[in-house]
């Protein structure tokens, strides 16, 4: 909804003093842009992806339009995108929490009771099963995997792969895909496990977002 990946200058300055106020301004701006886009294009169906982080929520979606919501996390049917445990701190950890909690739950209850059809589409079986377990039987949930090029993404000879990636053939290599040091993907568990092992013959490949510093 933004032509630029950055907020307008005034919102960026305001965020340093009151993030909540800046977020409310962004929400209003995005809601206006969203309604204008709907008015100009007059769609007969809406395909929704991630809403959290943009200032919009379920209440902003037009009630008369059928919706296909492609799931990338749990936020469509749960008050947070993800919930997980971090072994280094107490209590549950949340990503993109929709709060207050009671209002967030009520918002989703109303959304799934709308007359226009809603279909939740999940690329993974795990997420599809989770969506089914947290919504009523009336909510349609489909599993549609991401399309991938099976020629590019296919098993290869391990020795040739090690040679191409210049990996030591005498080591056992572990792979971990995650935002750097994120407990949501279990990096805290992996780090603790590695510290308890003899890593002289182990190698670790990480891919994901680099540390901010």
Tab-separated table of C-alpha atoms in Angstrom:
chain	number	residue	atom	x	y	z
A	1	UNK	CA	0.000	0.000	0.000
A	2	UNK	CA	3.026	2.275	0.253
A	3	UNK	CA	4.879	3.437	-2.868
A	4	UNK	CA	8.044	3.529	-0.745
A	5	UNK	CA	9.297	0.888	1.718
A	6	UNK	CA	9.854	3.692	4.258
A	7	UNK	CA	7.201	5.634	6.132
A	8	UNK	CA	6.610	9.294	5.220
A	9	UNK	CA	9.140	11.606	6.939
A	10	UNK	CA	6.666	12.886	9.541
A	11	UNK	CA	5.726	9.346	10.632
A	12	UNK	CA	9.386	8.347	10.879
A	13	UNK	CA	10.089	11.294	13.188
A	14	UNK	CA	6.924	10.716	15.219
A	15	UNK	CA	7.800	7.047	15.694
A	16	UNK	CA	10.833	8.086	17.751
A	17	UNK	CA	8.521	9.740	20.282
A	18	UNK	CA	5.348	7.621	20.092
A	19	UNK	CA	5.308	4.481	18.016
A	20	UNK	CA	1.642	3.818	18.804
A	21	UNK	CA	0.617	7.232	17.441
A	22	UNK	CA	2.733	6.735	14.328
A	23	UNK	CA	1.161	3.298	13.839
A	24	UNK	CA	-2.340	4.771	14.075
A	25	UNK	CA	-1.459	7.302	11.385
A	26	UNK	CA	-0.098	4.523	9.187
A	27	UNK	CA	-3.244	2.467	9.747
A	28	UNK	CA	-5.470	5.349	8.632
A	29	UNK	CA	-3.272	6.034	5.627
A	30	UNK	CA	-3.286	2.390	4.560
A	31	UNK	CA	-7.024	2.049	5.113
A	32	UNK	CA	-7.631	5.057	2.844
A	33	UNK	CA	-5.294	3.658	0.166
A	34	UNK	CA	-6.898	0.211	0.439
A	35	UNK	CA	-10.445	1.538	0.052
A	36	UNK	CA	-9.379	3.685	-2.888
A	37	UNK	CA	-7.803	0.653	-4.562
A	38	UNK	CA	-11.019	-1.349	-4.072
A	39	UNK	CA	-13.098	1.507	-5.463
A	40	UNK	CA	-10.922	1.912	-8.550
A	41	UNK	CA	-10.641	-1.789	-9.390
A	42	UNK	CA	-14.013	-3.149	-8.194
A	43	UNK	CA	-12.758	-6.723	-7.604
A	44	UNK	CA	-15.125	-9.665	-7.369
A	45	UNK	CA	-12.723	-11.651	-5.163
A	46	UNK	CA	-9.938	-10.663	-2.779
A	47	UNK	CA	-6.729	-12.630	-2.245
A	48	UNK	CA	-5.206	-11.659	1.097
A	49	UNK	CA	-1.682	-12.478	2.251
A	50	UNK	CA	-0.044	-10.891	5.324
A	51	UNK	CA	-1.942	-8.010	6.917
A	52	UNK	CA	-0.061	-7.679	10.190
A	53	UNK	CA	2.475	-4.902	10.195
A	54	UNK	CA	0.597	-2.774	7.648
A	55	UNK	CA	-2.032	-1.335	9.979
A	56	UNK	CA	-4.984	-3.238	8.528
A	57	UNK	CA	-6.915	-6.071	10.130
A	58	UNK	CA	-9.960	-8.287	9.545
A	59	UNK	CA	-12.373	-5.403	10.139
A	60	UNK	CA	-10.996	-3.538	7.115
A	61	UNK	CA	-11.844	-6.334	4.676
A	62	UNK	CA	-15.108	-5.723	2.759
A	63	UNK	CA	-17.859	-8.016	4.012
A	64	UNK	CA	-19.487	-8.479	0.597
A	65	UNK	CA	-16.388	-9.866	-1.167
A	66	UNK	CA	-15.368	-13.554	-1.180
A	67	UNK	CA	-11.877	-13.872	0.275
A	68	UNK	CA	-9.055	-16.313	-0.330
A	69	UNK	CA	-6.526	-15.818	2.458
A	70	UNK	CA	-3.110	-17.323	1.686
A	71	UNK	CA	-1.518	-18.244	5.011
A	72	UNK	CA	2.124	-17.496	5.749
A	73	UNK	CA	1.626	-17.732	9.522
A	74	UNK	CA	-1.217	-18.040	12.044
A	75	UNK	CA	-2.336	-14.403	12.218
A	76	UNK	CA	-5.471	-14.871	10.082
A	77	UNK	CA	-7.053	-17.204	12.653
A	78	UNK	CA	-4.968	-16.526	15.784
A	79	UNK	CA	-4.235	-13.307	17.720
A	80	UNK	CA	-0.540	-13.641	16.894
A	81	UNK	CA	1.473	-14.759	13.901
A	82	UNK	CA	3.459	-17.270	15.969
A	83	UNK	CA	3.796	-18.292	19.606
A	84	UNK	CA	6.852	-20.154	20.865
A	85	UNK	CA	9.066	-20.864	23.846
A	86	UNK	CA	12.498	-19.321	24.324
A	87	UNK	CA	14.643	-21.391	26.665
A	88	UNK	CA	16.510	-18.244	27.766
A	89	UNK	CA	13.459	-16.389	29.145
A	90	UNK	CA	10.233	-17.234	30.936
A	91	UNK	CA	6.790	-17.280	29.351
A	92	UNK	CA	5.514	-17.503	25.799
A	93	UNK	CA	6.996	-15.354	23.043
A	94	UNK	CA	4.815	-13.834	20.332
A	95	UNK	CA	5.328	-12.456	16.842
A	96	UNK	CA	3.010	-9.698	15.562
A	97	UNK	CA	0.578	-9.918	18.516
A	98	UNK	CA	-2.854	-8.405	17.895
A	99	UNK	CA	-3.896	-6.748	21.122
A	100	UNK	CA	-5.982	-6.279	23.232
A	101	UNK	CA	-6.422	-10.041	23.218
A	102	UNK	CA	-10.189	-10.102	23.798
A	103	UNK	CA	-10.790	-7.654	20.950
A	104	UNK	CA	-8.508	-9.648	18.643
A	105	UNK	CA	-10.395	-12.890	19.321
A	106	UNK	CA	-13.752	-11.195	18.825
A	107	UNK	CA	-12.550	-9.659	15.544
A	108	UNK	CA	-11.684	-13.088	14.169
A	109	UNK	CA	-14.918	-14.621	15.428
A	110	UNK	CA	-16.933	-11.995	13.536
A	111	UNK	CA	-14.788	-12.367	10.435
A	112	UNK	CA	-15.353	-16.109	10.102
A	113	UNK	CA	-19.089	-15.693	10.612
A	114	UNK	CA	-19.452	-13.349	7.634
A	115	UNK	CA	-21.866	-14.330	4.855
A	116	UNK	CA	-19.390	-13.960	1.964
A	117	UNK	CA	-17.227	-17.102	1.701
A	118	UNK	CA	-13.722	-17.237	3.169
A	119	UNK	CA	-11.157	-19.857	2.142
A	120	UNK	CA	-7.888	-20.264	4.021
A	121	UNK	CA	-5.124	-21.627	1.780
A	122	UNK	CA	-2.037	-23.064	3.439
A	123	UNK	CA	1.206	-24.046	1.670
A	124	UNK	CA	1.974	-26.580	4.424
A	125	UNK	CA	0.033	-29.458	5.942
A	126	UNK	CA	1.118	-28.402	9.451
A	127	UNK	CA	-0.327	-24.904	9.073
A	128	UNK	CA	-3.488	-26.234	7.418
A	129	UNK	CA	-4.082	-28.628	10.327
A	130	UNK	CA	-3.483	-25.819	12.816
A	131	UNK	CA	-5.976	-23.575	11.002
A	132	UNK	CA	-8.604	-26.332	11.052
A	133	UNK	CA	-8.051	-26.922	14.775
A	134	UNK	CA	-8.590	-23.231	15.617
A	135	UNK	CA	-11.565	-22.457	13.368
A	136	UNK	CA	-15.057	-23.901	13.089
A	137	UNK	CA	-15.975	-26.720	10.718
A	138	UNK	CA	-17.741	-24.148	8.521
A	139	UNK	CA	-14.412	-22.517	7.587
A	140	UNK	CA	-12.923	-24.017	4.444
A	141	UNK	CA	-9.177	-24.741	4.702
A	142	UNK	CA	-7.220	-25.965	1.672
A	143	UNK	CA	-3.655	-27.223	1.386
A	144	UNK	CA	-1.936	-25.945	-1.770
A	145	UNK	CA	1.887	-26.308	-1.711
A	146	UNK	CA	4.091	-23.633	-3.210
A	147	UNK	CA	5.017	-24.351	-6.791
A	148	UNK	CA	8.752	-24.989	-7.192
A	149	UNK	CA	10.958	-25.848	-10.127
A	150	UNK	CA	11.565	-29.554	-9.580
A	151	UNK	CA	14.607	-29.430	-11.876
A	152	UNK	CA	16.355	-26.781	-9.754
A	153	UNK	CA	15.146	-28.067	-6.383
A	154	UNK	CA	15.963	-31.761	-6.472
A	155	UNK	CA	18.364	-34.096	-4.638
A	156	UNK	CA	21.959	-33.925	-5.850
A	157	UNK	CA	25.006	-36.098	-5.334
A	158	UNK	CA	26.317	-35.148	-1.866
A	159	UNK	CA	29.997	-35.335	-2.862
A	160	UNK	CA	29.482	-33.027	-5.830
A	161	UNK	CA	27.493	-30.636	-3.653
A	162	UNK	CA	30.238	-30.471	-1.017
A	163	UNK	CA	32.799	-29.803	-3.733
A	164	UNK	CA	30.707	-27.068	-5.358
A	165	UNK	CA	30.169	-25.359	-1.985
A	166	UNK	CA	33.797	-25.888	-0.918
A	167	UNK	CA	32.759	-27.804	2.181
A	168	UNK	CA	35.194	-29.995	4.082
A	169	UNK	CA	34.380	-33.591	3.135
A	170	UNK	CA	35.513	-34.879	6.539
A	171	UNK	CA	32.929	-32.879	8.483
A	172	UNK	CA	29.283	-33.583	9.233
A	173	UNK	CA	27.403	-30.488	8.057
A	174	UNK	CA	24.298	-29.124	9.738
A	175	UNK	CA	21.960	-26.596	8.129
A	176	UNK	CA	19.812	-24.009	9.904
A	177	UNK	CA	17.455	-21.585	8.137
A	178	UNK	CA	16.505	-18.687	10.378
A	179	UNK	CA	16.686	-15.015	11.110
A	180	UNK	CA	20.024	-14.742	12.886
A	181	UNK	CA	19.929	-16.004	16.473
A	182	UNK	CA	16.107	-16.207	16.467
A	183	UNK	CA	14.629	-18.412	19.176
A	184	UNK	CA	11.452	-18.733	17.073
A	185	UNK	CA	13.317	-21.103	14.763
A	186	UNK	CA	15.081	-22.853	17.636
A	187	UNK	CA	18.482	-21.205	17.370
A	188	UNK	CA	18.700	-21.044	21.180
A	189	UNK	CA	18.281	-24.840	21.324
A	190	UNK	CA	20.797	-25.394	18.528
A	191	UNK	CA	23.363	-23.106	20.158
A	192	UNK	CA	23.036	-24.878	23.509
A	193	UNK	CA	23.332	-28.291	21.844
A	194	UNK	CA	26.490	-27.307	19.955
A	195	UNK	CA	28.115	-26.045	23.149
A	196	UNK	CA	27.618	-29.491	24.695
A	197	UNK	CA	29.191	-31.368	21.761
A	198	UNK	CA	32.642	-31.920	20.393
A	199	UNK	CA	32.357	-29.798	17.242
A	200	UNK	CA	35.785	-30.582	15.834
A	201	UNK	CA	34.187	-32.633	13.046
A	202	UNK	CA	30.989	-30.623	12.703
A	203	UNK	CA	30.198	-27.770	10.354
A	204	UNK	CA	27.248	-25.358	10.474
A	205	UNK	CA	25.639	-23.591	7.511
A	206	UNK	CA	23.300	-20.709	8.331
A	207	UNK	CA	21.102	-18.776	5.940
A	208	UNK	CA	18.699	-15.963	6.712
A	209	UNK	CA	18.811	-12.371	7.887
A	210	UNK	CA	22.205	-11.171	9.120
A	211	UNK	CA	22.755	-9.537	12.524
A	212	UNK	CA	21.804	-5.852	12.571
A	213	UNK	CA	25.312	-4.847	13.625
